[in-house]
Every structure is written in structure tokens, then in C-alpha cells.
mmCIF file of C-alpha atoms and ligand atoms in Angstrom:
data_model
loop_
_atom_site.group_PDB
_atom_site.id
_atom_site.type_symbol
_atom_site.label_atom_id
_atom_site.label_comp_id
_atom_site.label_asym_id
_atom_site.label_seq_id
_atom_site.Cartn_x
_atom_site.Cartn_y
_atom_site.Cartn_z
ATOM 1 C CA UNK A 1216 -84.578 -169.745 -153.193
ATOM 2 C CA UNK A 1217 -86.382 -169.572 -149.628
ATOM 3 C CA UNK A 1218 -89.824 -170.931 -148.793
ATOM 4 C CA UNK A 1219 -92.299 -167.800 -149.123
ATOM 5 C CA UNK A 1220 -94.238 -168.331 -145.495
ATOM 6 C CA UNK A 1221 -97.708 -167.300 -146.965
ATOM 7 C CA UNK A 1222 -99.365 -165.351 -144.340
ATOM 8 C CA UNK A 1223 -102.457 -164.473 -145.946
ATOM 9 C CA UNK A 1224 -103.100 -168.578 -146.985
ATOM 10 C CA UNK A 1225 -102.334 -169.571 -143.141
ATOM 11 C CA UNK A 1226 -104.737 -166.316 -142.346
ATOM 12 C CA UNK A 1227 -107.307 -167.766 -145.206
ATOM 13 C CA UNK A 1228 -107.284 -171.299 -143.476
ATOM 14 C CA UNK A 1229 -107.912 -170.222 -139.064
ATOM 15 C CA UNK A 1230 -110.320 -168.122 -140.401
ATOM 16 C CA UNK A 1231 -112.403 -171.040 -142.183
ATOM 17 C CA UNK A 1232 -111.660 -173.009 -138.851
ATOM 18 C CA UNK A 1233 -113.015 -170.195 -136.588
ATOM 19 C CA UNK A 1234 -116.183 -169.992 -138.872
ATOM 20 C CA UNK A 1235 -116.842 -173.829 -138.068
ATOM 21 C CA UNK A 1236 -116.240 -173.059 -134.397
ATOM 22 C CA UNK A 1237 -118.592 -170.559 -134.152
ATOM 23 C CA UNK A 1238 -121.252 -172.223 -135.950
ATOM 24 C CA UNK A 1239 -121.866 -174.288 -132.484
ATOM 25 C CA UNK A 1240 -121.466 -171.295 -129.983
ATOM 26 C CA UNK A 1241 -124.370 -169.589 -132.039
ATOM 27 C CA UNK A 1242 -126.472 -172.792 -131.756
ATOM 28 C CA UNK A 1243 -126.156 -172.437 -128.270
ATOM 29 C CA UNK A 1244 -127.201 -168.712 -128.212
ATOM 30 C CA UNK A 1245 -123.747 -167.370 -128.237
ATOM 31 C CA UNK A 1246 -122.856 -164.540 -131.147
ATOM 32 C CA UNK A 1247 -118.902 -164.156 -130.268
ATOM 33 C CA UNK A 1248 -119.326 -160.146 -130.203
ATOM 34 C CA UNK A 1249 -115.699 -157.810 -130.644
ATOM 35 C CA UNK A 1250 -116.243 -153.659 -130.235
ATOM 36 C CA UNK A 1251 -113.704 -151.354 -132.180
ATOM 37 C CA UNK A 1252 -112.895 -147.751 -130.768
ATOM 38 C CA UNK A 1253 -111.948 -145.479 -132.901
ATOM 39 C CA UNK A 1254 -110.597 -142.138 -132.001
ATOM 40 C CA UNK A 1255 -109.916 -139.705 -134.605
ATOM 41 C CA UNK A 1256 -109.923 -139.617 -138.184
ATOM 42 C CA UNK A 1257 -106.222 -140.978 -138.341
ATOM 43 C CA UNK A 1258 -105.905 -143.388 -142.245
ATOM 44 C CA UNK A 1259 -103.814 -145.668 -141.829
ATOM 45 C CA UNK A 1260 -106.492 -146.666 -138.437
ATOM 46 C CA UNK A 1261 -109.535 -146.553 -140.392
ATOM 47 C CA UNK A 1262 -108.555 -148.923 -143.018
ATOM 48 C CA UNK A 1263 -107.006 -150.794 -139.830
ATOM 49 C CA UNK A 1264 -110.562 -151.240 -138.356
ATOM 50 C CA UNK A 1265 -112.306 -151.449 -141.855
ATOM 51 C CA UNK A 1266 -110.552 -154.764 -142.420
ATOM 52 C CA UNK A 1267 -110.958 -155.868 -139.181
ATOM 53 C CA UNK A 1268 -114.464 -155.573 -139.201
ATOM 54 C CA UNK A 1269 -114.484 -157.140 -142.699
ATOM 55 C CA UNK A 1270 -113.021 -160.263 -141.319
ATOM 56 C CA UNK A 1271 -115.401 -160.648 -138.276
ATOM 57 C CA UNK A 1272 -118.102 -160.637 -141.114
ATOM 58 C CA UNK A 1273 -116.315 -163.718 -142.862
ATOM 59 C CA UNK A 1274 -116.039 -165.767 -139.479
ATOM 60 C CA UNK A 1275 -119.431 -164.963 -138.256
ATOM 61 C CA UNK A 1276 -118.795 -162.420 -135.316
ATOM 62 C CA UNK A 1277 -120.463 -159.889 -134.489
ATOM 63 C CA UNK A 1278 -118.577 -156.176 -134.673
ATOM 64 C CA UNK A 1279 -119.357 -153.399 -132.986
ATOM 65 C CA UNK A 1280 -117.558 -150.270 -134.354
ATOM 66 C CA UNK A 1281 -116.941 -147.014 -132.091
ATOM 67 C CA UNK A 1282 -115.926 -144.086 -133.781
ATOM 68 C CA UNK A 1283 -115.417 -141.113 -131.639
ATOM 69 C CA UNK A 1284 -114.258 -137.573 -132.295
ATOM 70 C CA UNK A 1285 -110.476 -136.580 -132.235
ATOM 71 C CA UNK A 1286 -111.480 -134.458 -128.986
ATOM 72 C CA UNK A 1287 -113.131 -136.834 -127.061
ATOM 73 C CA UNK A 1288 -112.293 -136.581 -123.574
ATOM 74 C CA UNK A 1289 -110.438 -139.341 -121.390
ATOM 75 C CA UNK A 1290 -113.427 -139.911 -119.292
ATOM 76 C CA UNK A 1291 -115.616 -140.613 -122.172
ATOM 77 C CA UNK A 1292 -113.594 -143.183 -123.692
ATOM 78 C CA UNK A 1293 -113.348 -144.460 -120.296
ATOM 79 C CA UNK A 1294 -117.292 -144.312 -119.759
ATOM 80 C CA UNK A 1295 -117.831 -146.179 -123.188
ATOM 81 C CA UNK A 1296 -115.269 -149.012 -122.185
ATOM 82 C CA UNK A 1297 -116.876 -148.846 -118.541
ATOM 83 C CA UNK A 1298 -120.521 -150.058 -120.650
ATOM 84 C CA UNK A 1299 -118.482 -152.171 -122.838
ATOM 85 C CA UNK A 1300 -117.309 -154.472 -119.669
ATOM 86 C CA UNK A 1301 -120.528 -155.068 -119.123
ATOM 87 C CA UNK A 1302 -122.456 -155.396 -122.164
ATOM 88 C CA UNK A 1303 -122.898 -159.105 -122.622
ATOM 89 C CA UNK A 1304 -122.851 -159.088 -126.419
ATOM 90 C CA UNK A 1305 -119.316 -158.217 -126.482
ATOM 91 C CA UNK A 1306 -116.738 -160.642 -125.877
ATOM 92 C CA UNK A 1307 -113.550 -158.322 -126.564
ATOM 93 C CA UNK A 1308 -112.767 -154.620 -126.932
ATOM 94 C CA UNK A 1309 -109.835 -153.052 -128.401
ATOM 95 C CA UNK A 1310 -108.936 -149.595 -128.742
ATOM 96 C CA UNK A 1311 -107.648 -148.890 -132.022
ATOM 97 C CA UNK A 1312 -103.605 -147.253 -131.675
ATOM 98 C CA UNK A 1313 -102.120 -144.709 -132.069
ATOM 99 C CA UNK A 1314 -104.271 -142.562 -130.410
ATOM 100 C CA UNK A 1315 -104.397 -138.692 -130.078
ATOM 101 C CA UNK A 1316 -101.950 -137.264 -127.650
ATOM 102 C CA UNK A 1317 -104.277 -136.194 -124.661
ATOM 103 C CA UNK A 1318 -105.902 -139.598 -124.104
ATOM 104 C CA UNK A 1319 -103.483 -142.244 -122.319
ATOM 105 C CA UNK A 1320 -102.516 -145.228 -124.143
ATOM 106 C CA UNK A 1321 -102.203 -146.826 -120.965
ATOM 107 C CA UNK A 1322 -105.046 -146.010 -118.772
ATOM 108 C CA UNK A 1323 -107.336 -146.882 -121.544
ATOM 109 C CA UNK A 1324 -105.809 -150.470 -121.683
ATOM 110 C CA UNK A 1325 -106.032 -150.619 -118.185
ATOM 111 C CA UNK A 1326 -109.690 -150.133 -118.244
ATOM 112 C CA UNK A 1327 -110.615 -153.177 -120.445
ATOM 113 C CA UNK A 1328 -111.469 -155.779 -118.643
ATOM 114 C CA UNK A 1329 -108.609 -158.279 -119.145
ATOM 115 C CA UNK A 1330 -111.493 -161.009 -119.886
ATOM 116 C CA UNK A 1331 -112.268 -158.958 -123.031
ATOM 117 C CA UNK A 1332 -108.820 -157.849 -123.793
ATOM 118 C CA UNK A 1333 -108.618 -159.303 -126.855
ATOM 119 C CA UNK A 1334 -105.644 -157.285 -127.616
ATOM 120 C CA UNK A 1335 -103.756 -158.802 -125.045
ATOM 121 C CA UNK A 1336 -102.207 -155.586 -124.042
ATOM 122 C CA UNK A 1337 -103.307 -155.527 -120.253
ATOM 123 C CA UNK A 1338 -100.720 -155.293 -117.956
ATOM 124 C CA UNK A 1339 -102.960 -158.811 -116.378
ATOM 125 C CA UNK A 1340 -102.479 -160.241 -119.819
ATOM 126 C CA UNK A 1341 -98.817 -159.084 -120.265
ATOM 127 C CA UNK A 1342 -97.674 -160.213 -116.808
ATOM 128 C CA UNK A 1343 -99.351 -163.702 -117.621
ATOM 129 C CA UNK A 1344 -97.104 -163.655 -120.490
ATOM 130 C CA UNK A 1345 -94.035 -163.312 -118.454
ATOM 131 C CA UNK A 1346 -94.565 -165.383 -116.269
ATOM 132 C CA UNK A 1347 -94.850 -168.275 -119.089
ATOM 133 C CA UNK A 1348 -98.885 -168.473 -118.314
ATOM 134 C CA UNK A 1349 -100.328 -166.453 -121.322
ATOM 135 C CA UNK A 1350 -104.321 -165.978 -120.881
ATOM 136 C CA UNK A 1351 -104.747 -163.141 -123.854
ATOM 137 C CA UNK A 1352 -101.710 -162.686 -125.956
ATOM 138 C CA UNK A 1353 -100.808 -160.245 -128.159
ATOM 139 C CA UNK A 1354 -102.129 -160.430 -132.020
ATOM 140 C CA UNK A 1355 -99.212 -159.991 -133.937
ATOM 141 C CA UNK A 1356 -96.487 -161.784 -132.019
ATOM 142 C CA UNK A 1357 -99.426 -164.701 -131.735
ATOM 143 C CA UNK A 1358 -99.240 -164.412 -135.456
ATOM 144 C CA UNK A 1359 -95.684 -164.510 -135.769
ATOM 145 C CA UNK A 1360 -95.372 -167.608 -133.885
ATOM 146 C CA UNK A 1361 -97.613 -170.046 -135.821
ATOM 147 C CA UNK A 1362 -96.321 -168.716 -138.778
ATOM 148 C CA UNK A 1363 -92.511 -169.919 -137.092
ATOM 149 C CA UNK A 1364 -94.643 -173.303 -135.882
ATOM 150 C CA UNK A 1365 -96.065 -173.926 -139.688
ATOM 151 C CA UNK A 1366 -92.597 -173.947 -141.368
ATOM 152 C CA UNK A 1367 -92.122 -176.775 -139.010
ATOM 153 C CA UNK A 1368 -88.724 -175.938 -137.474
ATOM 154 C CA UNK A 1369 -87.890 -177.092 -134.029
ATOM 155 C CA UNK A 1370 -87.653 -173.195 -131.836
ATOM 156 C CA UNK A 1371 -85.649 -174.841 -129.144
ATOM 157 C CA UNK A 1372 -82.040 -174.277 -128.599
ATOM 158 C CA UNK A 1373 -82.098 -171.413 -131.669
ATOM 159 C CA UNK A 1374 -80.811 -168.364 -131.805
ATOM 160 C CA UNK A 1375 -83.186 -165.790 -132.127
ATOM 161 C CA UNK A 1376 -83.041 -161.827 -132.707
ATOM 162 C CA UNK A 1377 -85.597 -160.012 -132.577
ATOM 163 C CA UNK A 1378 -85.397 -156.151 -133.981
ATOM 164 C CA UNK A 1379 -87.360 -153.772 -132.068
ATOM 165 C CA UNK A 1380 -88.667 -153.783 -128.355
ATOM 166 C CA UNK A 1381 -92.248 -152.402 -128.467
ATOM 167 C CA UNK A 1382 -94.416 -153.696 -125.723
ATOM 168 C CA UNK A 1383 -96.694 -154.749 -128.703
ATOM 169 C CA UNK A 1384 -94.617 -156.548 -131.034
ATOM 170 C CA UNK A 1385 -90.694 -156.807 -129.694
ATOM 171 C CA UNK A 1386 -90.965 -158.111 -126.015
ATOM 172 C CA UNK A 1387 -93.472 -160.064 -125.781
ATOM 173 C CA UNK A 1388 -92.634 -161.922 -129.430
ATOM 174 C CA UNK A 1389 -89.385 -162.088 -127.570
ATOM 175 C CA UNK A 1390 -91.176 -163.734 -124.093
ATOM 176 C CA UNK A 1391 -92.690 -166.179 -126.730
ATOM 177 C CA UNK A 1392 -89.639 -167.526 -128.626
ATOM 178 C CA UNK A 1393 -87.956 -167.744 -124.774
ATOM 179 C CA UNK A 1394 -90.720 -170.211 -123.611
ATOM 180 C CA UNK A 1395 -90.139 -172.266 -126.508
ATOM 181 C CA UNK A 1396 -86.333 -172.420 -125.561
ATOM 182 C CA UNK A 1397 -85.153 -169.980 -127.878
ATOM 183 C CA UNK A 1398 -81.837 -167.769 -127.106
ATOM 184 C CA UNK A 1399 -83.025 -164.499 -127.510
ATOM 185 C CA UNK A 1400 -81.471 -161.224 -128.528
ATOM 186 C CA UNK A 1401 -83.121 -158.031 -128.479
ATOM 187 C CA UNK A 1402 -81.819 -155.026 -130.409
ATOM 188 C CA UNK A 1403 -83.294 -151.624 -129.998
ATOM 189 C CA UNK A 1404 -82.344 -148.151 -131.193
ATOM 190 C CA UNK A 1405 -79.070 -147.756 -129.338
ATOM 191 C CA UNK A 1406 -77.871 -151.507 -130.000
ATOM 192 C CA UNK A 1407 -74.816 -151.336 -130.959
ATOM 193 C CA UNK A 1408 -73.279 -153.745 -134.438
ATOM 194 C CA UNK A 1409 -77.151 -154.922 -135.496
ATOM 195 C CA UNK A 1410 -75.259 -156.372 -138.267
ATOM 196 C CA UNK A 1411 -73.193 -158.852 -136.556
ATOM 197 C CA UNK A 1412 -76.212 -159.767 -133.958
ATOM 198 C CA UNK A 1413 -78.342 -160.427 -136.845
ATOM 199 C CA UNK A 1414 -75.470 -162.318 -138.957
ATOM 200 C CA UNK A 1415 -75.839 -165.088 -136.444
ATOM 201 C CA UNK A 1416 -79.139 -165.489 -135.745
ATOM 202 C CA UNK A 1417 -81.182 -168.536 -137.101
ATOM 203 C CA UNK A 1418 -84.397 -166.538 -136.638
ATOM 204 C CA UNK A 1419 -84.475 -162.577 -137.282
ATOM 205 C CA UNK A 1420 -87.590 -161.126 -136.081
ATOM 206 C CA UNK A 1421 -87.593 -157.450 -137.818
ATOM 207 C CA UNK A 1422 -90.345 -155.010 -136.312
ATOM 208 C CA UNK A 1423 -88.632 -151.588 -136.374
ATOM 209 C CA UNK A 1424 -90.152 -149.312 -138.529
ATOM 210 C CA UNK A 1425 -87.726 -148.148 -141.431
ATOM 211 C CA UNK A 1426 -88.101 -149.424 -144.767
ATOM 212 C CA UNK A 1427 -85.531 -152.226 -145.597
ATOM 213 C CA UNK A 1428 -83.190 -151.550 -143.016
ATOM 214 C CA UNK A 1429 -82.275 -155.027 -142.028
ATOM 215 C CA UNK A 1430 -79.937 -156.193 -145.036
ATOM 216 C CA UNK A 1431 -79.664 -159.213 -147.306
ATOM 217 C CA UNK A 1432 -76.050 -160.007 -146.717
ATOM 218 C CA UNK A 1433 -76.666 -159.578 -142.955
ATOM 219 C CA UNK A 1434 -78.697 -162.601 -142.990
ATOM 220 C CA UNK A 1435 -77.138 -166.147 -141.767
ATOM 221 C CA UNK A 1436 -77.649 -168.565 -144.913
ATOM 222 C CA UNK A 1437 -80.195 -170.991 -143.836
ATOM 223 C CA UNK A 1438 -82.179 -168.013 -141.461
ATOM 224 C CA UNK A 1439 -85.803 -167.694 -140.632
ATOM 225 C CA UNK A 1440 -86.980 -164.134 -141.515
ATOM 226 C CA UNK A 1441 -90.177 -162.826 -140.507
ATOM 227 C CA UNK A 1442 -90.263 -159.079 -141.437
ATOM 228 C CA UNK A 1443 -92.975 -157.293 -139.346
ATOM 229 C CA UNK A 1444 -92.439 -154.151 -140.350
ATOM 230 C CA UNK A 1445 -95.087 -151.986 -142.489
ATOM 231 C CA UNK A 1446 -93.604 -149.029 -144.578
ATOM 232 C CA UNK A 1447 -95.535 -147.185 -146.853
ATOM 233 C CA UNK A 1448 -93.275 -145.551 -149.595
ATOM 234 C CA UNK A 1449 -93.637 -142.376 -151.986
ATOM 235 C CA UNK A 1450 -95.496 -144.320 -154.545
ATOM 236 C CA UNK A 1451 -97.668 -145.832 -152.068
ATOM 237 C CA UNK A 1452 -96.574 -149.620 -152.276
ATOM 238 C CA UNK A 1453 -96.006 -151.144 -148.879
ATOM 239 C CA UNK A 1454 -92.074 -152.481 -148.099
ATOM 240 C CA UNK A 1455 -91.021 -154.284 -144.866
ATOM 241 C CA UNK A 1456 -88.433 -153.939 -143.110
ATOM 242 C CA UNK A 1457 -85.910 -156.588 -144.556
ATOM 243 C CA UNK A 1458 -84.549 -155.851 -148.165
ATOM 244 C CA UNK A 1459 -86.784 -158.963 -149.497
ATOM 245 C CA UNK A 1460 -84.752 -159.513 -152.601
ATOM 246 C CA UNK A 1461 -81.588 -159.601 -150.887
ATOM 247 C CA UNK A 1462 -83.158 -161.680 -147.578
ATOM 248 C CA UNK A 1463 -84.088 -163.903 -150.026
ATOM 249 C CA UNK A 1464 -80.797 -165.445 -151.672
ATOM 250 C CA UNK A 1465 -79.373 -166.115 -147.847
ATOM 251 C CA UNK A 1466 -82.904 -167.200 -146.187
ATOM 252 C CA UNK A 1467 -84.515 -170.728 -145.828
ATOM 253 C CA UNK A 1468 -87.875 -169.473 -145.346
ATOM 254 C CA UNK A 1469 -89.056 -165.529 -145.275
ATOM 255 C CA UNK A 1470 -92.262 -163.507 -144.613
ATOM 256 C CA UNK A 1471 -93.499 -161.210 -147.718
ATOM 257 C CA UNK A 1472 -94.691 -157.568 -147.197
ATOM 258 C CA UNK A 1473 -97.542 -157.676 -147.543
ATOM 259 C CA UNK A 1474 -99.041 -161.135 -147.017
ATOM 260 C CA UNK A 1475 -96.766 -162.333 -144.253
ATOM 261 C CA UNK A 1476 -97.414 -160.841 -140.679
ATOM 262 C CA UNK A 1477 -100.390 -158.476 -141.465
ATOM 263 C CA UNK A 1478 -103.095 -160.946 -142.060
ATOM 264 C CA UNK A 1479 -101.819 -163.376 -139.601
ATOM 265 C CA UNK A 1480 -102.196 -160.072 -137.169
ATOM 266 C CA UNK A 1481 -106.246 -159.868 -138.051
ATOM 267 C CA UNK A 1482 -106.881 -163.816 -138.036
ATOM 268 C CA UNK A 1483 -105.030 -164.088 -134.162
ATOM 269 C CA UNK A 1484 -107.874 -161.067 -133.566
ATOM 270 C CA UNK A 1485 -110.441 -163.390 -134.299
ATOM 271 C CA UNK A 1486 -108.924 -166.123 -132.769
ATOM 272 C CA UNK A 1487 -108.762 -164.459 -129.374
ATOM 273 C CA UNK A 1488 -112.197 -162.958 -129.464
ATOM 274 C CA UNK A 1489 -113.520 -166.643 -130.165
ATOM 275 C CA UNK A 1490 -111.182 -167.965 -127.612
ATOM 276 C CA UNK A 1491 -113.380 -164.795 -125.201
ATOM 277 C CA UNK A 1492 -116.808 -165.961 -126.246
ATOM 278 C CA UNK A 1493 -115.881 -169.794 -125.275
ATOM 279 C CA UNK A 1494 -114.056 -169.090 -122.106
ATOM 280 C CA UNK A 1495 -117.203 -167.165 -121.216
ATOM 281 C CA UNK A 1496 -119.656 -169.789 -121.997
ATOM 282 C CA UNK A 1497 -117.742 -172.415 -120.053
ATOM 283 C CA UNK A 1498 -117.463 -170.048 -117.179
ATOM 284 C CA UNK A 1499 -113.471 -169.555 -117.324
ATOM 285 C CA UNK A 1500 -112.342 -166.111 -116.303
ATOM 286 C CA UNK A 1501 -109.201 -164.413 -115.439
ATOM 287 C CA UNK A 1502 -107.717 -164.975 -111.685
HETATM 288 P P1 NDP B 1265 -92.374 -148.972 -132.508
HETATM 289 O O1 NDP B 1265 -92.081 -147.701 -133.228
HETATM 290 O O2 NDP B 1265 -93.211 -148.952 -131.290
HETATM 291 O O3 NDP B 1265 -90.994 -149.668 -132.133
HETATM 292 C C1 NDP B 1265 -89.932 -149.698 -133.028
HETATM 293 C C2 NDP B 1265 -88.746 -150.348 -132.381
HETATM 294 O O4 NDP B 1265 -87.681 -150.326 -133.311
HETATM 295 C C3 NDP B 1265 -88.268 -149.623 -131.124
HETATM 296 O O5 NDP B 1265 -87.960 -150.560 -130.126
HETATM 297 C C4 NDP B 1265 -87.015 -148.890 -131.586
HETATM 298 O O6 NDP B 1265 -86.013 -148.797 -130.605
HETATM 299 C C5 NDP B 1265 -86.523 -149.801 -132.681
HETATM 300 N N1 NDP B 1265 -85.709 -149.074 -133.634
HETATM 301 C C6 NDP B 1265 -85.996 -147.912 -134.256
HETATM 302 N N2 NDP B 1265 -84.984 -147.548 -135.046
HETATM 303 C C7 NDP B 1265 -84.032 -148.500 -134.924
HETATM 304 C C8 NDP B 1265 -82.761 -148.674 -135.472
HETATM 305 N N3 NDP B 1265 -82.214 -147.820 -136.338
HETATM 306 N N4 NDP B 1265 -82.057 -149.771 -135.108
HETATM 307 C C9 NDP B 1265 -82.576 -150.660 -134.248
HETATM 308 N N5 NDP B 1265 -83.800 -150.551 -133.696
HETATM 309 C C10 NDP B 1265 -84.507 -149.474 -134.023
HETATM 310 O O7 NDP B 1265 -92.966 -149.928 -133.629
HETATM 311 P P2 NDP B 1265 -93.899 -151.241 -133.512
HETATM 312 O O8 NDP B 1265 -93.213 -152.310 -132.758
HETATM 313 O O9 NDP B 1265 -95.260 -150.838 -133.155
HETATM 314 O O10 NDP B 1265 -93.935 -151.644 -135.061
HETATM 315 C C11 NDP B 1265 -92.769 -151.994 -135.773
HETATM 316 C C12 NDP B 1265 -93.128 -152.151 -137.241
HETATM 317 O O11 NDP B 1265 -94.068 -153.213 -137.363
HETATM 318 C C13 NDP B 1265 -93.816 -150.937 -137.868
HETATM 319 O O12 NDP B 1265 -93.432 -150.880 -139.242
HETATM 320 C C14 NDP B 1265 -95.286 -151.253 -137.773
HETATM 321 O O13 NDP B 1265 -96.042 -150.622 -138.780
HETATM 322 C C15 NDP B 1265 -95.239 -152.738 -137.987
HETATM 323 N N6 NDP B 1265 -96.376 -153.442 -137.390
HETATM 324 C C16 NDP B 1265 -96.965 -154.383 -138.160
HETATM 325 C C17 NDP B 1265 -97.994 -155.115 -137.674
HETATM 326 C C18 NDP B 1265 -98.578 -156.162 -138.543
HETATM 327 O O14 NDP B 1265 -99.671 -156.620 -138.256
HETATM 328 N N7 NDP B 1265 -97.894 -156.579 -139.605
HETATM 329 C C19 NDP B 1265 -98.541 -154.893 -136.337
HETATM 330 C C20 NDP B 1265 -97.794 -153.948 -135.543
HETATM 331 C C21 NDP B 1265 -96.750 -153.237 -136.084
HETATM 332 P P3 NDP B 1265 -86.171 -147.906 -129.252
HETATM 333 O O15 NDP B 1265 -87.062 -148.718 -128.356
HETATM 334 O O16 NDP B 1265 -84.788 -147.792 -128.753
HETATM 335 O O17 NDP B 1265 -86.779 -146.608 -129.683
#
């Protein structure tokens, strides 16, 4: 039987170190501050930003939650990120995805300052990343890493295929397992034998999208899993996308769904908006 990688324990334990840290940035006037937008009336988003503001609670930061009509205009959401730059209370903004069709994923990102962008979606942020000089890095492939790091596995000289290519989740988890010497493989839509990519990987990364697609007996005996994926089916229970059961009797260590990547997404949240409020106070900002 694998190792279960316990994502909501790891979560559970940077969260109680956060809390400490911020217990000294308060003493010195400094409330580590994170503001939510939240366009729309989508679900799945509002439970999203419900937990998320849950969790600042638990570590002591202060959330600011912006919920704005499905019809807001560009230049409003643009106007409220404009104030957000320069309020002083908050140390990172993040605009809550997907959003409705007429606002632009992209010039919204854009206008976060990338010294707030807690996300780590700027193009700043995301070119830091390439060039192997992260500043803000994305949440969840941030999570996926330490949760590679705590099984204690040396990255380097591994092969490693990751399963989807979104700019939040694919590359740049891919531009992560690189700069730790990884070989990386990315598959995508139109990749052609998955299978036989995955069947020799020592690390499968799956963040596509479709329930269980990524097989048991495609898995290498000995392979890392980390399932990203996030499926809700009929009856409502959540499934990744890696047929667990199966995963499991080839695997040496593999992510649950849920309690693998998901917390781990919310606790690298925190992390950067407490990595924000320090850089701030010691006068660090992005070049
Ligand atoms: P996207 O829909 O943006 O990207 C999905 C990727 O999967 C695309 O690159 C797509 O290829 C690829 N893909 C789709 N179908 C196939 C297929 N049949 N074979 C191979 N590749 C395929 O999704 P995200 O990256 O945003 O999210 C992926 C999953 O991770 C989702 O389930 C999401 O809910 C979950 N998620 C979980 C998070 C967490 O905190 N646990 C955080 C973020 C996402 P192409 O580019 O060619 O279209």
C-alpha cells in the first residue's frame, strides 16, 4: 500500500506556523491584510472564498471580502483593484476565477500590483518564475511542491509528467519540478499515448479536469501521484483525477481527493500573503 500524503495535516501544521509568525508582525503594528473579489454568484467560488476567508481567521489575517454583481463593468473592478494597490491594510488581492465572460481574466491580473499578487498570477510574477527567480508563486503548484518535498524524495534527475498545461496549475508546477532538476513532460489535450508517457514517469502530476481519467495500471510501480484534479460527481462526492483505488496498488506515495492538493492550495494563500505583509515591513518590493 502507498503512503497517503495528507494534505490537510501538512495544511493543519503551516497554518499553526503562520499564526506564530504573525503574532510578531501585529506587535509591531502590522495586521497581514488579504482582499477577495468576488464577481458573480458562481457556487463552486463562493464556497471557494468562504473557506478562504475562514482560514485567514485561524492564522490571524485580516480578510477583506468583495462581492460584486455578475454585471459589474471592467472599469469598476479595475477602479476597486486601483484603491486596493493603495490601501495600506491590504497586503494581497486576488480575484476570485472563473469570472463572467465580459470582464478579462487577464487585464484584471495585470492590474494587481505584483507586490500584492498573492496569487502569483502576474505576468511580473510568472516571468520571475521562468526565469528560476520566483517572487510570488502560484498557490497550488506551491502546494504541490512541499507536499513532493515532505515525502522526502530527492526531485533531481526524475522523471516527471505533469497532466494538464494551465497557466495556473500545469506550467508553472512544471517550471518548478524543472528548477529542481526534474525531466519534465507535459501532456495536454492533443498529446498523443498519455498512457505510455505516464507509465514511465516517477512523478505524475494530474490537473486535467475529468474524473479518474489517469488510470491505475498506467502508473509506474514505485510512482509519486499527486492528483490535482477536483470533480464533483452526480451524488455530489468529490473524485480526482487519478482512479485512487487503482493508483494506489502501483504508487509509493499518492495525494487523496479531497485532503491532498486543496488545502495545501488555501495554506500557500496564507503563506504568500504573510510572505506580502513581511516583505513590506522590511521594505522589499518587486524590481
Ligand atoms: P484547465 O481546464 O484550465 O486545464 C486543463 C488541462 O487539462 C488543459 O491543459 C487541457 O489541455 C488538459 N486536458 C483536458 N482534457 C485532456 C485530456 N483528455 N487529455 C490530456 N489533457 C487534457 O484546468 P485547471 O488547470 O485550472 O485545473 C485542473 C483540475 O485541477 C480541475 O479539476 C480543477 O478543479 C483542479 N484544481 C484544483 C485546485 C486545488 O486547489 N486542488 C486548484 C486549481 C485547479 P488543453 O490545454 O490542450 O486544452
Amino acid at each position: 500500500m502507498p503512503t497517503i500524503i495528507d494534505g490537510k495535516s501538512q495544511a493543519k501544521d503551516i497554518k499553526i506556523g503562520l499564526h506564530r509568525e504573525v503574532g510578531p508582525l501585529k506587535e509591531n503594528g502590522v495586521i497581514p491584510g488579504l482582499a477577495v473579489i468576488l464577481v458573480g454568484d458562481d457556487s463552486a467560488s463562493q464556497v471557494y472564498v468562504k473557506a478562504k476567508g475562514k482560514a485567514c481567521e485561524e492564522v490571524g489575517i485580516s480578510s477583506f471580502q468583495h462581492r460584486l454583481d455578475e454585471d459589474v463593468t471592467e472599469d469598476e473592478v479595475l477602479k476597486l483593484i486601483s484603491e486596493l494597490n493603495n490601501d495600506e491594510k491590504v497586503h494581497g488581492i486576488l480575484v476570485q476565477l472563473p469570472l463572467p465572460p465580459h470582464l478579462n481574466e487577464r487585464t484584471l491580473t495585470e492590474a494587481i500590483n505584483p507586490d500584492k499578487d498573492v496569487d502569483g498570477f502576474h505576468p511580473y510574477n510568472i516571468g520571475r518564475l521562468v526565469l528560476g527567480e520566483p517572487y510570488f508563486q502560484p498557490c497550488t503548484p506551491l502546494g504541490i511542491m512541499r507536499l513532493l518535498e515532505s515525502t522526502g524524495i530527492e526531485l533531481s534527475g526524475k522523471e516527471a509528467v505533469v497532466v494538464g498545461r494551465s497557466n495556473i496549475v500545469g506550467k508553472p508546477v512544471a517550471l518548478m519540478l524543472l528548477h529542481r532538476n526534474a525531466t519534465v513532460t507535459i501532456c495536454h489535450s492533443k498529446t498523443r499515448e498519455i498512457q505510455d508517457k505516464v507509465g514511465r514517469a516517477d512523478i505524475v502530476i494530474a490537473a486535467v479536469g475529468r474524473a479518474r481519467m489517469i488510470q491505475g495500471e498506467w502508473i509506474k510501480k514505485g510512482a509519486i501521484v499527486i492528483d490535482v484534479g477536483i470533480n464533483r460527481k452526480a451524488d455530489g462526492k468529490l473524485v480526482g483525477d487519478v482512479d485512487f483505488e487503482g493508483a494506489s496498488k502501483k504508487a509509493s506515495y499518492i495525494t487523496p481527493v479531497p485532503g491532498g492538493v486543496g488545502p495545501m492550495t488555501i495554506a500557500m494563500l496564507l503563506y504568500n500573503t504573510v510572505l506580502a505583509a513581511k516583505r513590506r515591513q522590511s521594505g522589499l518590493k518587486a524590481s
